[in-house]
């Protein structure tokens, strides 16, 4: 069983993916972390973000088990990840890793931007999780404040909109809803309601 979850930044897809993996007894891969890990390696070594050959070399040595979400969630790493995500050859390398994770029994939940369209086009079920930019910015701001970080709603919103634009407009594997994905708009849902809606959609698809 492979569950593909795509959606924009701060849509709640990561939290949902983790909880769905627990619920259905599957492994989970946050594919954004693979782009972040490569970006972090380039930044740490002072290497340019636009050099595809260097980025691919970093991707070849990536160990999915060693990716540390708490380190990789830094804002500047997310920005750099979004920039290197336009490199087609790098994407091919990371997609290869992501597919082999997905295809290892008993299957997995993968979340990202191109899971339903590129990484796992034959997934058992595909969800496209979204929410208004304002709702996502509000959640992201609250989350940062709850971690004791400084956060300004207006700049978080601006940041998310810039990231959405870059992720949706790039020519290689842009963020887009797969034709056979089910749309889950969580603008007016809390995480519990969104989780229950997702379980329903997946259970129905798996029984079909
Ligand atoms: O979901 P995230 O914020 O951790 O992702 C960081 C960046 O990585 C995002 O701006 C775009 C890119 N990304 C991608 O292009 N494809 C994916 N499947 C996952 C992330």
PDB file of C-alpha atoms and ligand atoms in Angstrom:
ATOM      1  CA  UNK A   1       0.000   0.000   0.000  1.00  0.00           C
ATOM      2  CA  UNK A   2       1.382   3.405  -0.982  1.00  0.00           C
ATOM      3  CA  UNK A   3      -0.291   6.625   0.143  1.00  0.00           C
ATOM      4  CA  UNK A   4       0.765   9.766  -1.747  1.00  0.00           C
ATOM      5  CA  UNK A   5       0.196  13.111  -0.058  1.00  0.00           C
ATOM      6  CA  UNK A   6       0.958  16.379  -1.817  1.00  0.00           C
ATOM      7  CA  UNK A   7       0.261  19.975  -0.972  1.00  0.00           C
ATOM      8  CA  UNK A   8       1.767  23.417  -0.399  1.00  0.00           C
ATOM      9  CA  UNK A   9       4.013  24.441   2.503  1.00  0.00           C
ATOM     10  CA  UNK A  10       2.313  24.461   5.928  1.00  0.00           C
ATOM     11  CA  UNK A  11      -0.845  22.750   4.656  1.00  0.00           C
ATOM     12  CA  UNK A  12      -0.626  20.198   7.476  1.00  0.00           C
ATOM     13  CA  UNK A  13       0.333  17.390   5.081  1.00  0.00           C
ATOM     14  CA  UNK A  14       3.366  16.378   7.161  1.00  0.00           C
ATOM     15  CA  UNK A  15       1.428  15.939  10.399  1.00  0.00           C
ATOM     16  CA  UNK A  16      -1.291  14.088   8.528  1.00  0.00           C
ATOM     17  CA  UNK A  17       1.210  11.821   6.765  1.00  0.00           C
ATOM     18  CA  UNK A  18       2.872  10.852  10.051  1.00  0.00           C
ATOM     19  CA  UNK A  19      -0.425  10.082  11.745  1.00  0.00           C
ATOM     20  CA  UNK A  20      -1.727   8.130   8.745  1.00  0.00           C
ATOM     21  CA  UNK A  21       1.457   6.048   8.647  1.00  0.00           C
ATOM     22  CA  UNK A  22       0.966   5.152  12.335  1.00  0.00           C
ATOM     23  CA  UNK A  23      -2.692   4.391  11.786  1.00  0.00           C
ATOM     24  CA  UNK A  24      -2.175   2.103   8.781  1.00  0.00           C
ATOM     25  CA  UNK A  25       1.079   0.514  10.040  1.00  0.00           C
ATOM     26  CA  UNK A  26       3.191   1.954   7.198  1.00  0.00           C
ATOM     27  CA  UNK A  27       6.582   3.680   7.051  1.00  0.00           C
ATOM     28  CA  UNK A  28       6.715   7.422   6.448  1.00  0.00           C
ATOM     29  CA  UNK A  29       8.967   9.617   4.324  1.00  0.00           C
ATOM     30  CA  UNK A  30       8.784  13.412   4.347  1.00  0.00           C
ATOM     31  CA  UNK A  31      10.345  13.959   0.896  1.00  0.00           C
ATOM     32  CA  UNK A  32      10.852  17.672   1.633  1.00  0.00           C
ATOM     33  CA  UNK A  33      13.585  16.535   4.021  1.00  0.00           C
ATOM     34  CA  UNK A  34      15.529  14.967   1.138  1.00  0.00           C
ATOM     35  CA  UNK A  35      15.677  18.348  -0.642  1.00  0.00           C
ATOM     36  CA  UNK A  36      16.449  20.052   2.662  1.00  0.00           C
ATOM     37  CA  UNK A  37      19.264  17.598   3.482  1.00  0.00           C
ATOM     38  CA  UNK A  38      20.984  18.248   0.148  1.00  0.00           C
ATOM     39  CA  UNK A  39      20.499  22.019   0.569  1.00  0.00           C
ATOM     40  CA  UNK A  40      21.925  21.869   4.102  1.00  0.00           C
ATOM     41  CA  UNK A  41      24.999  19.973   2.849  1.00  0.00           C
ATOM     42  CA  UNK A  42      25.634  22.613   0.169  1.00  0.00           C
ATOM     43  CA  UNK A  43      25.155  25.508   2.614  1.00  0.00           C
ATOM     44  CA  UNK A  44      27.400  23.900   5.238  1.00  0.00           C
ATOM     45  CA  UNK A  45      30.199  23.533   2.680  1.00  0.00           C
ATOM     46  CA  UNK A  46      29.741  27.002   1.187  1.00  0.00           C
ATOM     47  CA  UNK A  47      28.836  25.473  -2.189  1.00  0.00           C
ATOM     48  CA  UNK A  48      26.640  27.219  -4.797  1.00  0.00           C
ATOM     49  CA  UNK A  49      22.949  26.249  -4.900  1.00  0.00           C
ATOM     50  CA  UNK A  50      22.819  26.360  -8.702  1.00  0.00           C
ATOM     51  CA  UNK A  51      25.511  23.764  -9.490  1.00  0.00           C
ATOM     52  CA  UNK A  52      23.556  20.660 -10.445  1.00  0.00           C
ATOM     53  CA  UNK A  53      26.516  18.257 -10.598  1.00  0.00           C
ATOM     54  CA  UNK A  54      27.560  19.169  -7.047  1.00  0.00           C
ATOM     55  CA  UNK A  55      23.971  18.838  -5.785  1.00  0.00           C
ATOM     56  CA  UNK A  56      23.623  15.402  -7.417  1.00  0.00           C
ATOM     57  CA  UNK A  57      26.863  14.294  -5.777  1.00  0.00           C
ATOM     58  CA  UNK A  58      25.428  15.266  -2.366  1.00  0.00           C
ATOM     59  CA  UNK A  59      22.183  13.410  -3.146  1.00  0.00           C
ATOM     60  CA  UNK A  60      24.112  10.213  -3.953  1.00  0.00           C
ATOM     61  CA  UNK A  61      25.487  10.101  -0.415  1.00  0.00           C
ATOM     62  CA  UNK A  62      22.170  10.858   1.257  1.00  0.00           C
ATOM     63  CA  UNK A  63      21.184   8.455   4.032  1.00  0.00           C
ATOM     64  CA  UNK A  64      17.431   8.721   4.657  1.00  0.00           C
ATOM     65  CA  UNK A  65      17.846   7.280   8.164  1.00  0.00           C
ATOM     66  CA  UNK A  66      20.229  10.094   9.156  1.00  0.00           C
ATOM     67  CA  UNK A  67      17.987  13.052   8.231  1.00  0.00           C
ATOM     68  CA  UNK A  68      17.239  15.119  11.327  1.00  0.00           C
ATOM     69  CA  UNK A  69      13.989  17.051  10.975  1.00  0.00           C
ATOM     70  CA  UNK A  70      14.715  19.383  13.890  1.00  0.00           C
ATOM     71  CA  UNK A  71      17.951  20.562  12.255  1.00  0.00           C
ATOM     72  CA  UNK A  72      16.594  20.611   8.693  1.00  0.00           C
ATOM     73  CA  UNK A  73      13.470  22.611   9.515  1.00  0.00           C
ATOM     74  CA  UNK A  74      15.489  25.858   9.771  1.00  0.00           C
ATOM     75  CA  UNK A  75      14.005  28.613   7.628  1.00  0.00           C
ATOM     76  CA  UNK A  76      17.101  29.276   5.491  1.00  0.00           C
ATOM     77  CA  UNK A  77      17.385  25.563   4.700  1.00  0.00           C
ATOM     78  CA  UNK A  78      13.749  25.552   3.473  1.00  0.00           C
ATOM     79  CA  UNK A  79      14.486  28.526   1.209  1.00  0.00           C
ATOM     80  CA  UNK A  80      17.600  26.850  -0.194  1.00  0.00           C
ATOM     81  CA  UNK A  81      15.675  23.568  -0.671  1.00  0.00           C
ATOM     82  CA  UNK A  82      13.026  25.361  -2.717  1.00  0.00           C
ATOM     83  CA  UNK A  83      15.794  26.836  -4.899  1.00  0.00           C
ATOM     84  CA  UNK A  84      17.625  23.579  -5.626  1.00  0.00           C
ATOM     85  CA  UNK A  85      14.287  21.807  -6.224  1.00  0.00           C
ATOM     86  CA  UNK A  86      14.252  23.311  -9.753  1.00  0.00           C
ATOM     87  CA  UNK A  87      17.273  21.186 -10.795  1.00  0.00           C
ATOM     88  CA  UNK A  88      15.941  18.321 -12.926  1.00  0.00           C
ATOM     89  CA  UNK A  89      18.942  16.009 -12.558  1.00  0.00           C
ATOM     90  CA  UNK A  90      18.919  16.394  -8.771  1.00  0.00           C
ATOM     91  CA  UNK A  91      15.201  15.585  -8.716  1.00  0.00           C
ATOM     92  CA  UNK A  92      15.825  12.387 -10.736  1.00  0.00           C
ATOM     93  CA  UNK A  93      18.380  11.263  -8.162  1.00  0.00           C
ATOM     94  CA  UNK A  94      16.125  12.009  -5.174  1.00  0.00           C
ATOM     95  CA  UNK A  95      13.053  10.488  -6.850  1.00  0.00           C
ATOM     96  CA  UNK A  96      15.010   7.237  -7.295  1.00  0.00           C
ATOM     97  CA  UNK A  97      15.679   7.114  -3.531  1.00  0.00           C
ATOM     98  CA  UNK A  98      12.081   8.057  -2.669  1.00  0.00           C
ATOM     99  CA  UNK A  99      10.642   5.365  -4.975  1.00  0.00           C
ATOM    100  CA  UNK A 100      12.793   2.660  -3.536  1.00  0.00           C
ATOM    101  CA  UNK A 101      11.638   3.686  -0.024  1.00  0.00           C
ATOM    102  CA  UNK A 102       7.972   3.583  -1.181  1.00  0.00           C
ATOM    103  CA  UNK A 103       8.293   0.193  -2.837  1.00  0.00           C
ATOM    104  CA  UNK A 104       9.819  -1.563   0.180  1.00  0.00           C
ATOM    105  CA  UNK A 105       7.161  -3.734   1.913  1.00  0.00           C
ATOM    106  CA  UNK A 106       4.761  -3.168   3.577  1.00  0.00           C
ATOM    107  CA  UNK A 107       4.563   0.156   1.708  1.00  0.00           C
ATOM    108  CA  UNK A 108       4.636   3.719   2.912  1.00  0.00           C
ATOM    109  CA  UNK A 109       3.131   7.148   3.211  1.00  0.00           C
ATOM    110  CA  UNK A 110       5.133   9.769   1.289  1.00  0.00           C
ATOM    111  CA  UNK A 111       4.440  13.470   1.479  1.00  0.00           C
ATOM    112  CA  UNK A 112       5.783  16.216  -0.770  1.00  0.00           C
ATOM    113  CA  UNK A 113       4.935  18.171  -3.908  1.00  0.00           C
ATOM    114  CA  UNK A 114       5.149  15.607  -6.726  1.00  0.00           C
ATOM    115  CA  UNK A 115       4.390  12.265  -5.077  1.00  0.00           C
ATOM    116  CA  UNK A 116       1.097  11.583  -6.875  1.00  0.00           C
ATOM    117  CA  UNK A 117       2.302  13.017 -10.193  1.00  0.00           C
ATOM    118  CA  UNK A 118       5.917  11.803 -10.481  1.00  0.00           C
ATOM    119  CA  UNK A 119       7.285   9.696  -7.606  1.00  0.00           C
ATOM    120  CA  UNK A 120       4.397   7.241  -7.141  1.00  0.00           C
ATOM    121  CA  UNK A 121       1.946   7.682 -10.029  1.00  0.00           C
ATOM    122  CA  UNK A 122       0.478   4.242  -9.211  1.00  0.00           C
ATOM    123  CA  UNK A 123      -0.057   4.939  -5.493  1.00  0.00           C
ATOM    124  CA  UNK A 124      -3.002   3.118  -3.869  1.00  0.00           C
ATOM    125  CA  UNK A 125      -4.484   6.470  -2.905  1.00  0.00           C
ATOM    126  CA  UNK A 126      -3.520  10.099  -3.487  1.00  0.00           C
ATOM    127  CA  UNK A 127      -4.477  13.071  -1.361  1.00  0.00           C
ATOM    128  CA  UNK A 128      -3.924  16.710  -2.225  1.00  0.00           C
ATOM    129  CA  UNK A 129      -3.970  18.574   1.082  1.00  0.00           C
ATOM    130  CA  UNK A 130      -4.396  22.301   0.942  1.00  0.00           C
ATOM    131  CA  UNK A 131      -5.654  25.308   2.920  1.00  0.00           C
ATOM    132  CA  UNK A 132      -5.883  29.028   2.205  1.00  0.00           C
ATOM    133  CA  UNK A 133      -2.565  30.892   2.384  1.00  0.00           C
ATOM    134  CA  UNK A 134      -3.957  32.898   5.330  1.00  0.00           C
ATOM    135  CA  UNK A 135      -4.883  29.763   7.306  1.00  0.00           C
ATOM    136  CA  UNK A 136      -1.476  28.227   6.624  1.00  0.00           C
ATOM    137  CA  UNK A 137       0.331  31.409   7.649  1.00  0.00           C
ATOM    138  CA  UNK A 138      -1.723  31.592  10.868  1.00  0.00           C
ATOM    139  CA  UNK A 139      -0.868  27.960  11.752  1.00  0.00           C
ATOM    140  CA  UNK A 140       2.818  28.419  10.942  1.00  0.00           C
ATOM    141  CA  UNK A 141       2.962  31.623  13.035  1.00  0.00           C
ATOM    142  CA  UNK A 142       1.234  29.939  16.015  1.00  0.00           C
ATOM    143  CA  UNK A 143       3.570  26.949  15.736  1.00  0.00           C
ATOM    144  CA  UNK A 144       6.668  29.179  15.768  1.00  0.00           C
ATOM    145  CA  UNK A 145       5.384  31.158  18.751  1.00  0.00           C
ATOM    146  CA  UNK A 146       4.604  27.938  20.639  1.00  0.00           C
ATOM    147  CA  UNK A 147       8.261  26.924  20.128  1.00  0.00           C
ATOM    148  CA  UNK A 148       9.372  30.227  21.630  1.00  0.00           C
ATOM    149  CA  UNK A 149      10.527  31.587  18.247  1.00  0.00           C
ATOM    150  CA  UNK A 150       9.818  35.088  16.978  1.00  0.00           C
ATOM    151  CA  UNK A 151       7.116  35.165  14.332  1.00  0.00           C
ATOM    152  CA  UNK A 152       5.367  37.868  12.380  1.00  0.00           C
ATOM    153  CA  UNK A 153       2.154  36.841  10.582  1.00  0.00           C
ATOM    154  CA  UNK A 154       2.600  39.247   7.650  1.00  0.00           C
ATOM    155  CA  UNK A 155       6.129  38.117   6.849  1.00  0.00           C
ATOM    156  CA  UNK A 156       5.233  34.420   7.299  1.00  0.00           C
ATOM    157  CA  UNK A 157       2.364  34.910   4.823  1.00  0.00           C
ATOM    158  CA  UNK A 158       4.588  36.677   2.317  1.00  0.00           C
ATOM    159  CA  UNK A 159       7.170  33.945   2.663  1.00  0.00           C
ATOM    160  CA  UNK A 160       4.640  31.154   2.081  1.00  0.00           C
ATOM    161  CA  UNK A 161       3.227  32.900  -0.979  1.00  0.00           C
ATOM    162  CA  UNK A 162       6.719  33.274  -2.458  1.00  0.00           C
ATOM    163  CA  UNK A 163       7.434  29.591  -1.798  1.00  0.00           C
ATOM    164  CA  UNK A 164       4.063  28.518  -3.302  1.00  0.00           C
ATOM    165  CA  UNK A 165       4.810  30.555  -6.397  1.00  0.00           C
ATOM    166  CA  UNK A 166       8.268  29.022  -6.862  1.00  0.00           C
ATOM    167  CA  UNK A 167       7.051  25.450  -6.182  1.00  0.00           C
ATOM    168  CA  UNK A 168       4.026  25.750  -8.489  1.00  0.00           C
ATOM    169  CA  UNK A 169       5.622  27.605 -11.400  1.00  0.00           C
ATOM    170  CA  UNK A 170       8.851  25.654 -11.870  1.00  0.00           C
ATOM    171  CA  UNK A 171       9.013  23.710 -15.116  1.00  0.00           C
ATOM    172  CA  UNK A 172      10.172  20.386 -13.619  1.00  0.00           C
ATOM    173  CA  UNK A 173       7.614  18.507 -11.486  1.00  0.00           C
ATOM    174  CA  UNK A 174       5.714  21.568 -10.243  1.00  0.00           C
ATOM    175  CA  UNK A 175       3.339  21.340  -7.295  1.00  0.00           C
ATOM    176  CA  UNK A 176       0.054  20.282  -8.845  1.00  0.00           C
ATOM    177  CA  UNK A 177      -2.877  18.070  -7.947  1.00  0.00           C
ATOM    178  CA  UNK A 178      -2.763  14.701  -9.748  1.00  0.00           C
ATOM    179  CA  UNK A 179      -5.891  14.062 -11.847  1.00  0.00           C
ATOM    180  CA  UNK A 180      -6.821  11.094  -9.631  1.00  0.00           C
ATOM    181  CA  UNK A 181      -5.995  12.731  -6.258  1.00  0.00           C
ATOM    182  CA  UNK A 182      -8.706  13.519  -3.711  1.00  0.00           C
ATOM    183  CA  UNK A 183      -8.687  17.164  -2.585  1.00  0.00           C
ATOM    184  CA  UNK A 184      -8.693  17.740   1.158  1.00  0.00           C
ATOM    185  CA  UNK A 185      -9.107  21.440   1.976  1.00  0.00           C
ATOM    186  CA  UNK A 186      -8.286  21.874   5.663  1.00  0.00           C
ATOM    187  CA  UNK A 187      -8.890  25.647   5.836  1.00  0.00           C
ATOM    188  CA  UNK A 188     -11.794  25.158   8.242  1.00  0.00           C
ATOM    189  CA  UNK A 189     -10.653  21.894   9.849  1.00  0.00           C
ATOM    190  CA  UNK A 190      -8.540  21.201  12.923  1.00  0.00           C
ATOM    191  CA  UNK A 191      -5.968  18.421  12.632  1.00  0.00           C
ATOM    192  CA  UNK A 192      -8.265  15.823  14.222  1.00  0.00           C
ATOM    193  CA  UNK A 193     -11.074  16.510  11.713  1.00  0.00           C
ATOM    194  CA  UNK A 194      -8.596  16.477   8.815  1.00  0.00           C
ATOM    195  CA  UNK A 195      -7.139  13.170  10.055  1.00  0.00           C
ATOM    196  CA  UNK A 196     -10.562  11.514  10.280  1.00  0.00           C
ATOM    197  CA  UNK A 197     -11.482  12.774   6.792  1.00  0.00           C
ATOM    198  CA  UNK A 198      -8.206  11.393   5.404  1.00  0.00           C
ATOM    199  CA  UNK A 199      -8.712   7.982   7.072  1.00  0.00           C
ATOM    200  CA  UNK A 200     -12.196   7.792   5.508  1.00  0.00           C
ATOM    201  CA  UNK A 201     -10.907   8.646   2.033  1.00  0.00           C
ATOM    202  CA  UNK A 202      -8.053   6.121   2.280  1.00  0.00           C
ATOM    203  CA  UNK A 203     -10.199   3.331   3.735  1.00  0.00           C
ATOM    204  CA  UNK A 204     -12.718   3.753   0.937  1.00  0.00           C
ATOM    205  CA  UNK A 205      -9.998   3.780  -1.735  1.00  0.00           C
ATOM    206  CA  UNK A 206      -8.248   0.724  -0.260  1.00  0.00           C
ATOM    207  CA  UNK A 207     -11.559  -1.243  -0.196  1.00  0.00           C
ATOM    208  CA  UNK A 208     -12.415  -0.326  -3.777  1.00  0.00           C
TER     209      UNK A 208
HETATM  210  O1  LIG B   1       7.893  20.500   2.377  1.00  0.00           O
HETATM  211  P1  LIG B   1       9.191  21.268   2.663  1.00  0.00           P
HETATM  212  O2  LIG B   1       8.954  22.691   3.054  1.00  0.00           O
HETATM  213  O3  LIG B   1      10.082  20.553   3.620  1.00  0.00           O
HETATM  214  O4  LIG B   1       9.975  21.267   1.268  1.00  0.00           O
HETATM  215  C1  LIG B   1      11.119  22.044   1.054  1.00  0.00           C
HETATM  216  C2  LIG B   1      11.246  22.358  -0.441  1.00  0.00           C
HETATM  217  O5  LIG B   1      11.577  21.149  -1.143  1.00  0.00           O
HETATM  218  C3  LIG B   1       9.983  22.884  -1.088  1.00  0.00           C
HETATM  219  O6  LIG B   1       9.946  24.285  -1.143  1.00  0.00           O
HETATM  220  C4  LIG B   1      10.022  22.313  -2.477  1.00  0.00           C
HETATM  221  C5  LIG B   1      10.900  21.111  -2.387  1.00  0.00           C
HETATM  222  N1  LIG B   1      10.187  19.833  -2.530  1.00  0.00           N
HETATM  223  C6  LIG B   1       9.950  19.394  -3.804  1.00  0.00           C
HETATM  224  O7  LIG B   1      10.266  20.088  -4.771  1.00  0.00           O
HETATM  225  N2  LIG B   1       9.396  18.166  -4.002  1.00  0.00           N
HETATM  226  C7  LIG B   1       9.024  17.407  -2.962  1.00  0.00           C
HETATM  227  N3  LIG B   1       8.477  16.190  -3.209  1.00  0.00           N
HETATM  228  C8  LIG B   1       9.230  17.865  -1.641  1.00  0.00           C
HETATM  229  C9  LIG B   1       9.800  19.102  -1.461  1.00  0.00           C
END
